[in-house]
């Protein structure tokens, strides 16, 4: 299976701990997105990479969140000093830009469900 | 004004009927439009993409785009109970080299046997 892969699938952590999630995009996909989704809501944009460059970060995202995509391959999302409000599904998606002027289809991984207790 | 708006539903249709899902967007320079299906507890699954005005058909699904009205819709013909899910509308807005993908809150569809 060469789809988007996320690890871990589930994470339970105590409030105040740091957590890190990993996303492996579809190979050759140059765009990578991170989203957060809570019950009854659509995916909320967190940040976006084109290759290794982080092009946009949501203004709603606190400084406790950081993401990297070294060498334009896999990406990590770290949450420092977790809070109960961080409990959510964290989704990663990737896409391939084909030519100027269009946004290509984005495919999601299975997500990482974070529970902060 | 929210960037992408959908009626949250729930939308309930009988089996075999046509389900019509609607979405409006606020940014006139939006270029690409997508519909995702999301089953409870699962991640979104891409089912349709549309880039130009008009209709695009794929099996029982038809996406319709009207850029002048900033409106995109999804029709599901011969609805089946397995179509019961939340349907998410997503839009790519281009700002410079930035292709941000923004989602609506989704419409919950229930198909009754």
Coordinates of C-alpha atoms in Angstrom, one line a residue:
Chain A
X1 CA 0.0 0.0 0.0
X2 CA 1.6 3.3 -1.1
X3 CA -0.9 5.6 0.5
X4 CA -0.3 8.3 3.1
X5 CA 0.9 6.7 6.3
X6 CA 0.6 8.2 9.8
X7 CA 2.1 7.0 13.1
X8 CA 1.0 6.4 15.7
X9 CA -2.7 5.7 15.1
X10 CA -3.6 6.4 18.7
X11 CA -1.8 8.3 21.4
X12 CA -2.9 8.9 25.0
X13 CA -0.8 11.3 26.9
X14 CA -0.9 13.2 30.2
X15 CA -1.4 16.9 30.2
X16 CA 1.9 18.8 30.0
X17 CA 3.7 16.1 28.1
X18 CA 5.1 16.5 24.6
X19 CA 4.0 14.4 21.7
X20 CA 5.3 13.9 18.1
X21 CA 3.4 12.5 15.2
X22 CA 4.8 11.3 11.9
X23 CA 3.4 11.4 8.4
X24 CA 4.8 9.7 5.3
X25 CA 3.2 11.1 2.2
X26 CA 2.6 9.3 -1.1
X27 CA 6.0 9.2 -2.7
X28 CA 6.6 12.0 -5.2
X29 CA 3.9 14.2 -3.6
X30 CA 5.4 17.6 -3.0
X31 CA 2.6 19.1 -1.0
X32 CA 1.9 18.0 2.6
X33 CA -0.9 19.3 4.8
X34 CA -1.6 18.9 8.5
X35 CA -5.2 19.2 9.8
X36 CA -6.9 18.8 13.2
X37 CA -10.5 17.6 13.4
X38 CA -12.8 17.4 16.4
X39 CA -16.2 15.8 16.6
X40 CA -18.8 17.3 14.3
X41 CA -16.3 19.7 12.7
X42 CA -14.6 19.7 9.4
X43 CA -10.8 19.4 9.2
X44 CA -9.2 22.6 10.5
X45 CA -6.0 23.7 8.6
X46 CA -2.9 23.7 10.7
X47 CA 0.0 24.0 8.3
X48 CA 1.2 23.2 4.8
X49 CA 4.5 22.4 3.1
X50 CA 5.5 22.5 -0.5
X51 CA 8.6 20.3 -0.6
X52 CA 10.6 21.2 2.5
X53 CA 9.3 24.8 2.7
X54 CA 6.5 25.5 5.3
X55 CA 4.4 28.0 3.3
X56 CA 1.6 28.7 5.8
X57 CA 0.8 28.1 9.4
X58 CA -2.6 28.8 10.8
X59 CA -2.9 31.9 13.0
X60 CA -5.0 29.8 15.3
X61 CA -2.0 27.6 16.0
X62 CA -0.2 28.3 19.2
X63 CA 3.5 28.4 19.6
X64 CA 3.3 24.9 21.2
X65 CA 2.8 23.4 17.8
X66 CA 5.6 23.0 15.4
X67 CA 6.0 21.0 12.2
X68 CA 8.9 20.0 10.0
X69 CA 9.5 18.4 6.7
X70 CA 13.2 17.7 6.3
X71 CA 14.3 17.1 2.8
X72 CA 10.8 17.3 1.6
X73 CA 9.9 13.8 2.5
X74 CA 8.2 12.7 5.7
X75 CA 6.9 15.3 8.1
X76 CA 6.6 15.5 11.9
X77 CA 4.1 17.5 14.0
X78 CA 5.1 18.2 17.6
X79 CA 2.8 19.5 20.3
X80 CA 4.6 20.7 23.4
X81 CA 3.0 20.9 26.9
X82 CA -0.2 19.3 25.7
X83 CA -3.5 20.5 27.0
X84 CA -6.9 18.7 27.2
X85 CA -8.1 21.0 24.4
X86 CA -5.5 19.4 22.1
X87 CA -7.5 16.2 22.1
X88 CA -8.5 15.6 18.5
X89 CA -7.8 13.6 15.3
X90 CA -4.7 14.9 13.6
X91 CA -4.8 14.3 9.9
X92 CA -2.1 14.4 7.3
X93 CA -2.7 14.7 3.6
X94 CA -0.5 14.9 0.5
X95 CA -0.9 16.0 -3.1
X96 CA 1.1 16.5 -6.2
X97 CA 1.2 19.8 -7.9
X98 CA 1.0 19.2 -11.7
X99 CA 1.0 22.6 -13.3
X100 CA 0.4 26.2 -12.4
X101 CA -3.1 27.3 -11.6
X102 CA -4.6 24.1 -10.2
X103 CA -4.6 22.4 -6.8
X104 CA -4.3 18.7 -7.2
X105 CA -6.2 16.1 -5.3
X106 CA -5.1 15.6 -1.7
X107 CA -5.2 12.2 -0.1
X108 CA -5.4 11.6 3.6
X109 CA -3.7 9.2 5.9
X110 CA -5.7 7.3 8.6
X111 CA -5.0 10.0 11.2
X112 CA -3.6 10.0 14.7
X113 CA -6.2 10.2 17.5
X114 CA -4.7 12.1 20.4
X115 CA -6.3 11.9 23.8
X116 CA -4.9 14.2 26.5
X117 CA -5.8 13.1 30.1
Chain B
X1 CA -17.9 35.1 6.5
X2 CA -16.6 31.5 6.6
X3 CA -14.4 30.5 3.7
X4 CA -16.4 27.4 2.9
X5 CA -19.9 26.9 4.0
X6 CA -22.1 23.8 4.1
X7 CA -25.4 23.0 5.5
X8 CA -24.5 20.7 8.5
X9 CA -27.7 18.7 8.0
X10 CA -28.6 16.0 8.8
X11 CA -29.9 15.3 5.3
X12 CA -32.1 12.3 5.2
X13 CA -33.2 10.6 1.9
X14 CA -34.8 7.2 1.2
X15 CA -32.8 4.5 -0.5
X16 CA -32.8 5.0 -4.3
X17 CA -33.5 8.7 -4.2
X18 CA -31.1 11.6 -5.3
X19 CA -29.2 13.2 -2.5
X20 CA -28.2 16.8 -3.2
X21 CA -25.3 18.4 -1.2
X22 CA -24.4 22.1 -1.5
X23 CA -21.4 24.2 -0.7
X24 CA -20.6 27.9 -1.1
X25 CA -17.2 29.6 -0.9
X26 CA -16.1 33.1 -0.3
X27 CA -12.9 33.6 -2.2
X28 CA -13.5 34.4 -5.9
X29 CA -10.0 33.3 -6.9
X30 CA -10.6 29.7 -5.7
X31 CA -9.5 27.4 -8.4
X32 CA -10.1 23.8 -7.4
X33 CA -13.0 22.1 -5.7
X34 CA -13.2 18.7 -4.1
X35 CA -15.8 16.5 -2.4
X36 CA -14.7 14.1 0.3
X37 CA -16.7 11.4 2.1
X38 CA -16.0 10.6 5.7
X39 CA -17.4 7.7 7.6
X40 CA -17.6 8.0 11.4
X41 CA -14.2 7.6 13.0
X42 CA -12.4 7.4 9.7
X43 CA -10.4 9.9 7.7
X44 CA -11.7 11.7 4.6
X45 CA -11.8 9.9 1.3
X46 CA -11.7 11.9 -1.9
X47 CA -14.6 11.1 -4.2
X48 CA -14.8 14.0 -6.7
X49 CA -12.7 16.9 -8.0
X50 CA -13.9 19.6 -10.3
X51 CA -11.9 22.5 -11.7
X52 CA -14.1 24.2 -14.4
X53 CA -17.7 25.4 -14.6
X54 CA -20.3 22.8 -15.4
X55 CA -21.0 19.2 -14.5
X56 CA -18.6 16.3 -13.9
X57 CA -20.0 12.8 -13.6
X58 CA -18.4 9.7 -12.1
X59 CA -20.7 6.8 -11.7
X60 CA -23.5 7.7 -9.3
X61 CA -21.8 11.0 -8.4
X62 CA -22.1 14.3 -10.2
X63 CA -20.3 17.4 -9.2
X64 CA -21.5 20.8 -10.3
X65 CA -19.5 24.0 -10.3
X66 CA -20.7 27.6 -10.8
X67 CA -17.9 30.0 -10.2
X68 CA -20.0 33.1 -10.9
X69 CA -22.3 32.1 -8.0
X70 CA -19.4 30.7 -6.0
X71 CA -21.3 27.5 -5.6
X72 CA -20.4 23.8 -5.9
X73 CA -22.7 20.9 -5.4
X74 CA -22.7 17.1 -5.3
X75 CA -25.5 14.9 -6.5
X76 CA -25.7 11.2 -5.5
X77 CA -28.1 9.2 -7.6
X78 CA -29.7 6.0 -6.5
X79 CA -28.6 6.6 -2.9
X80 CA -27.6 3.5 -1.0
X81 CA -27.4 3.0 2.8
X82 CA -23.6 2.7 2.4
X83 CA -23.6 6.3 1.2
X84 CA -24.5 7.4 4.7
X85 CA -21.6 9.5 5.8
X86 CA -20.5 13.1 6.3
X87 CA -19.6 14.8 3.0
X88 CA -16.9 17.5 3.1
X89 CA -16.5 20.2 0.5
X90 CA -12.9 21.5 0.1
X91 CA -11.6 24.4 -1.9
X92 CA -8.0 25.4 -2.9
X93 CA -7.3 29.1 -2.7
X94 CA -4.2 30.3 -4.4
X95 CA -2.3 33.1 -2.9
X96 CA 1.1 33.6 -4.6
X97 CA 2.8 30.2 -4.4
X98 CA 0.4 29.0 -1.7
X99 CA -2.2 26.4 -2.4
X100 CA -4.1 26.2 0.8
X101 CA -6.8 23.5 1.0
X102 CA -9.8 24.6 3.1
X103 CA -12.7 22.5 4.3
X104 CA -16.3 23.2 5.2
X105 CA -17.8 21.6 8.3
X106 CA -19.5 18.9 6.3
X107 CA -23.0 17.7 5.7
X108 CA -24.2 14.5 7.4
X109 CA -26.2 12.3 5.0
X110 CA -28.4 9.5 6.1
X111 CA -29.9 7.1 3.5
X112 CA -32.8 5.2 4.9
X113 CA -33.4 1.6 3.7

